[in-house]
Coordinates of C-alpha atoms in Angstrom, one line a residue:
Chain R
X1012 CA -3.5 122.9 -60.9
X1013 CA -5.9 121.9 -63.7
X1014 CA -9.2 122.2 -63.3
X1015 CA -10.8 119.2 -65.0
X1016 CA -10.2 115.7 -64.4
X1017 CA -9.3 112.6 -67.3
X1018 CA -8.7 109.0 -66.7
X1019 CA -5.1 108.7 -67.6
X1020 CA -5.4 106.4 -69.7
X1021 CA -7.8 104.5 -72.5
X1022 CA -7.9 101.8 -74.8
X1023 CA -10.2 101.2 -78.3
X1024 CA -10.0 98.9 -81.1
X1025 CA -9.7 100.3 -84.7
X1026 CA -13.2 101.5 -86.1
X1027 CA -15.0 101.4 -83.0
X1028 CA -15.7 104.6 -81.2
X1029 CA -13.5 106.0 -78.5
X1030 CA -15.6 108.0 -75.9
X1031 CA -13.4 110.3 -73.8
X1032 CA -14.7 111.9 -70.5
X1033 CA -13.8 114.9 -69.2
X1034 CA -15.2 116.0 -64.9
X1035 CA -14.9 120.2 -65.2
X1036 CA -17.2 120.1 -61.7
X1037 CA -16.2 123.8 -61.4
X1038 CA -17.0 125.2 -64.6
X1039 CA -18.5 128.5 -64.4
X1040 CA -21.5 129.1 -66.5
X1041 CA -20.2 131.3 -69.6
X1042 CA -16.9 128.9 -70.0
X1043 CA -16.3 126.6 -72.6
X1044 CA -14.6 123.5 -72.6
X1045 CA -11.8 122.7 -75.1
X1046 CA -10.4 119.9 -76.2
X1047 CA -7.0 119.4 -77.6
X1048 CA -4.6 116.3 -78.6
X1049 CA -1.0 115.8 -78.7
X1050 CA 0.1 112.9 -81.2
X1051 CA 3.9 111.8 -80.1
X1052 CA 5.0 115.5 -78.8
X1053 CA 4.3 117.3 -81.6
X1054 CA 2.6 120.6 -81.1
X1055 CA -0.9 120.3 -79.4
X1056 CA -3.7 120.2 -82.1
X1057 CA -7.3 121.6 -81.3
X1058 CA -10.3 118.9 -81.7
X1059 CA -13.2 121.2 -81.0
X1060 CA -14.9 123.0 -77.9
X1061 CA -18.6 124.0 -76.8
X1062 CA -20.5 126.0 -74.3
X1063 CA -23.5 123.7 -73.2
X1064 CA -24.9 121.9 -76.4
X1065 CA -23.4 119.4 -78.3
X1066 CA -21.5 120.1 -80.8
X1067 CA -19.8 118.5 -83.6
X1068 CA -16.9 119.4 -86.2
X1069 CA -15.1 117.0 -89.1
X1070 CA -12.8 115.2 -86.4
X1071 CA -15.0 114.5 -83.5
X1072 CA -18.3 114.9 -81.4
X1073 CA -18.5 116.6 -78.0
X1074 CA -21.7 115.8 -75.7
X1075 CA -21.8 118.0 -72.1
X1076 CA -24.0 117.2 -69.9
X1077 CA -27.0 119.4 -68.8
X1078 CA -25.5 120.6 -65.8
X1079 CA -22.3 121.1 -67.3
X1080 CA -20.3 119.5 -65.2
X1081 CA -18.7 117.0 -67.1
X1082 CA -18.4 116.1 -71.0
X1083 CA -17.5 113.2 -73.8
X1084 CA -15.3 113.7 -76.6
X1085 CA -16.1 111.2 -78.9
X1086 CA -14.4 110.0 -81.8
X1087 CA -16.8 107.9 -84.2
X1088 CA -14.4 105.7 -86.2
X1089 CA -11.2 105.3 -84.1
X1090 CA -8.1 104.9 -86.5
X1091 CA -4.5 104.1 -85.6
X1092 CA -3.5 107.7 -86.1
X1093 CA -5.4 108.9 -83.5
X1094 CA -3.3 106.9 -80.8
X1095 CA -2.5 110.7 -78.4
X1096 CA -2.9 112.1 -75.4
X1097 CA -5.9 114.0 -75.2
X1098 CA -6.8 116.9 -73.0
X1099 CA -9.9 118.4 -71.8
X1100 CA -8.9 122.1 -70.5
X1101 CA -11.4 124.5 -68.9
X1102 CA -9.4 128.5 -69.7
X1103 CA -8.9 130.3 -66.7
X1104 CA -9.5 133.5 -67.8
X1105 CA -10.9 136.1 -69.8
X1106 CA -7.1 136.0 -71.7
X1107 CA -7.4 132.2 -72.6
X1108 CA -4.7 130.8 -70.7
X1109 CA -5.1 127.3 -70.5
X1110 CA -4.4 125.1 -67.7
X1111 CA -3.0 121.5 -68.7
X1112 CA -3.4 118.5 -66.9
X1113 CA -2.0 115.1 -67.9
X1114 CA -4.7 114.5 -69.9
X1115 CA -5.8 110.6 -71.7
X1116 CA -3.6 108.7 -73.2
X1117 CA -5.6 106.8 -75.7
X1118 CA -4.0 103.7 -77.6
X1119 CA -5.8 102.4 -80.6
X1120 CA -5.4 98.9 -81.2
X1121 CA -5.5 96.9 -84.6
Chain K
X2 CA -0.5 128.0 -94.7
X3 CA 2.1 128.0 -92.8
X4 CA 0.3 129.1 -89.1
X5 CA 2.5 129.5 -86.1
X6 CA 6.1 128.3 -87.1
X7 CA 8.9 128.0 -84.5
X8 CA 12.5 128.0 -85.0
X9 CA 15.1 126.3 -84.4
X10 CA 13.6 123.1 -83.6
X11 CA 16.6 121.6 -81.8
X12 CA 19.0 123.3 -79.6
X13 CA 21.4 122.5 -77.5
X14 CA 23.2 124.9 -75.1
X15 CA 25.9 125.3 -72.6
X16 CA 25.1 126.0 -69.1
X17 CA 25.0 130.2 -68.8
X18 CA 24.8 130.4 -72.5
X19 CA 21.7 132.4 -73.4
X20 CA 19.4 132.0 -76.6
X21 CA 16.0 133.5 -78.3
X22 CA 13.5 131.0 -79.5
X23 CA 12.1 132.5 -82.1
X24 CA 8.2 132.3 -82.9
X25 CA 6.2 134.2 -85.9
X26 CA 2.6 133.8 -86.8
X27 CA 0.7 134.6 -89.8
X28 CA -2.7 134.7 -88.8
X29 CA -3.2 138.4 -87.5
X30 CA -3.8 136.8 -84.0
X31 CA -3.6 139.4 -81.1
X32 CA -2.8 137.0 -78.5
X33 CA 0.1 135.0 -78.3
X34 CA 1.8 132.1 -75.8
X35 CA 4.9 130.5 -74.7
X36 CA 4.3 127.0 -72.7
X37 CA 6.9 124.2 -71.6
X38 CA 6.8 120.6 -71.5
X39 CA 8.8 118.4 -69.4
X40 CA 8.6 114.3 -70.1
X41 CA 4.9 112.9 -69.4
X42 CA 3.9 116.1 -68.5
X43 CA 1.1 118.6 -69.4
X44 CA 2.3 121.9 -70.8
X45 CA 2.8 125.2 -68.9
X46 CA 2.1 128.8 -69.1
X47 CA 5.5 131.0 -69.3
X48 CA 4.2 133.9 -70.8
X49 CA 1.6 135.5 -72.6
X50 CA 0.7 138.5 -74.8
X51 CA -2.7 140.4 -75.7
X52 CA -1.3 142.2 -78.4
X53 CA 2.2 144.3 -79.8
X54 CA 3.8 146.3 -76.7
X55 CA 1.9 143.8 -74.4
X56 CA 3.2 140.7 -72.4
X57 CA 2.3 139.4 -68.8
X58 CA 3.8 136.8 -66.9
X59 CA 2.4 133.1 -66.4
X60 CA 3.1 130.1 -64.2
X61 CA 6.3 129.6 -64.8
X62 CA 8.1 133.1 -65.8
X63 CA 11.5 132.7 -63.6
X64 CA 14.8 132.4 -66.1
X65 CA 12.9 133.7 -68.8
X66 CA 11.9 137.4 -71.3
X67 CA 9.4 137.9 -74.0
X68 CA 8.9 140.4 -76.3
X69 CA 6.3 141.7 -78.3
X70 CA 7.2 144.4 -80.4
X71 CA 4.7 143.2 -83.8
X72 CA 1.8 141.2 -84.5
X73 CA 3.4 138.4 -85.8
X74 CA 6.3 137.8 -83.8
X75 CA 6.6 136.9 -80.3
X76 CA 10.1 135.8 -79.1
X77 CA 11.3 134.3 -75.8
X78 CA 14.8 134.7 -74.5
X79 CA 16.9 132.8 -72.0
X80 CA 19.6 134.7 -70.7
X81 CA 22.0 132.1 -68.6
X82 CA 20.5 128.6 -69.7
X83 CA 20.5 126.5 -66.7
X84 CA 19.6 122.7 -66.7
X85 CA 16.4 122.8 -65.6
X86 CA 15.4 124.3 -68.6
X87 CA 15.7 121.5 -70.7
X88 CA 12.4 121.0 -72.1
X89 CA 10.0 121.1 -75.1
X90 CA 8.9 125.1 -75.7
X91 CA 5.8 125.4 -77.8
X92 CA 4.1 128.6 -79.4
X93 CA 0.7 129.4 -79.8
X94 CA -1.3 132.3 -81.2
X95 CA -5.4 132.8 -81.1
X96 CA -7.5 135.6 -82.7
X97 CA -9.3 138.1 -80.2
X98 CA -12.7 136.9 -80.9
X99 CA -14.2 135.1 -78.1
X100 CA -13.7 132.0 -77.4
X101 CA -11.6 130.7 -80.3
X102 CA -9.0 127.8 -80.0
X103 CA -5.5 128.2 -79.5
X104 CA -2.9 127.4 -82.9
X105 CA 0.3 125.8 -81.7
X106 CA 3.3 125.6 -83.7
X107 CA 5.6 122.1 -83.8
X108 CA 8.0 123.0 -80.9
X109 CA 11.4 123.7 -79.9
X110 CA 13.5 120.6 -78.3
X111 CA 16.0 122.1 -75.7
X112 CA 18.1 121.0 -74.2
X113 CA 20.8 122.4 -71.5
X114 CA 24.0 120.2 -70.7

């Protein structure tokens, strides 16, 4: 089973910001968090991950909370194209394998 | 920059047939992945590799073979194609350096009739 846990599913309106959370209550303290999206089943596509600050890349924000046990993707200026399902995956192991849950499903309305 | 590419990206097979999905990256990434995804679902782990000559199994392995005999390439075989497999395979490569993302290629559409 997954080890984080998403809402299943979120609304925003165009141009506003879409905040995403993410519970990963049993995060160990050298894991990092990634993030991922899936826009109408095509391959997954990585957003961004971090360890314990925030951190921030060209698509998207990521705030974790001090004790780490949960985290906000945000997305500043919500556009139609980022209607996807977003996940929030926690690797299991030192080889990366991920662990998917059902993740967000995030519609962005005109 | 063509990343991880996956081919075919349809197929559709006869029950007992047997296939190879075929999956090449160009990246240099020592660690590669097979997952399947089944309608509304997250993906899952089939198999794995940490580099050429090197595979291990994941959560799902049954009905299924890797190999992993170069860098780049990292195939997955079915050998007697049974219903159940009918599902969305994707590919996905990373480089050895901690903690860096995982690269997924567009998918294969299966499906098993």
């Amino acid at each position: 089973d997954a080890k984080t846990t998403q809402p299943p599913s979120m609304d925003c309106a165009e141009g506003r910001a879409a905040n995403l959370p993410c519970n990963h209550s049993t995060i160990s303290g050298n894991e990092y968090v990634y993030w991922y999206r899936q826009i109408h089943s095509q391959g997954p596509q990585y957003i961004i991950h971090g360890l314990k600050n925030n951190e921030t890349n060209e698509m998207a924000s990521l705030i974790i909370t001090e004790d780490r046990k949960s985290s906000t993707l945000i997305l500043p200026h919500a556009t139609l194209r980022d209607t996807a399902v977003y996940y929030c995956i926690d690797p299991m192991d030192s080889n990366y394998q991920l662990i998917w849950g059902a993740g967000t499903k995030l519609i962005i309305k005109p | 920059n063509a990343g991880v590419t996956q081919t075919p990206k349809f197929r559709i097979l006869k029950i007992g047939q047997s296939m190879t999905l075929q999956c090449t990256q160009d990246m240099n990434h020592n660690y590669m992945y097979w997952y399947r995804q089944d309608p509304g679902m997250g993906l899952k782990l089939i198999y794995y590799s940490v580099g050429a000559g090197i595979t291990d199994k994941g959560e799902v392995p049954n009905g299924y073979n890797v190999s992993r005999s170069t860098t780049e390439d990292f195939p997955l075989r079915l050998e007697l194609a049974a219903p159940s497999q009918t599902s969305v395979y994707f590919c996905a490569s990373r480089s050895g350096r901690d903690n860096q993302p995982q690269h997924f290629g567009d998918g294969t559409r299966l499906s098993i009739l």
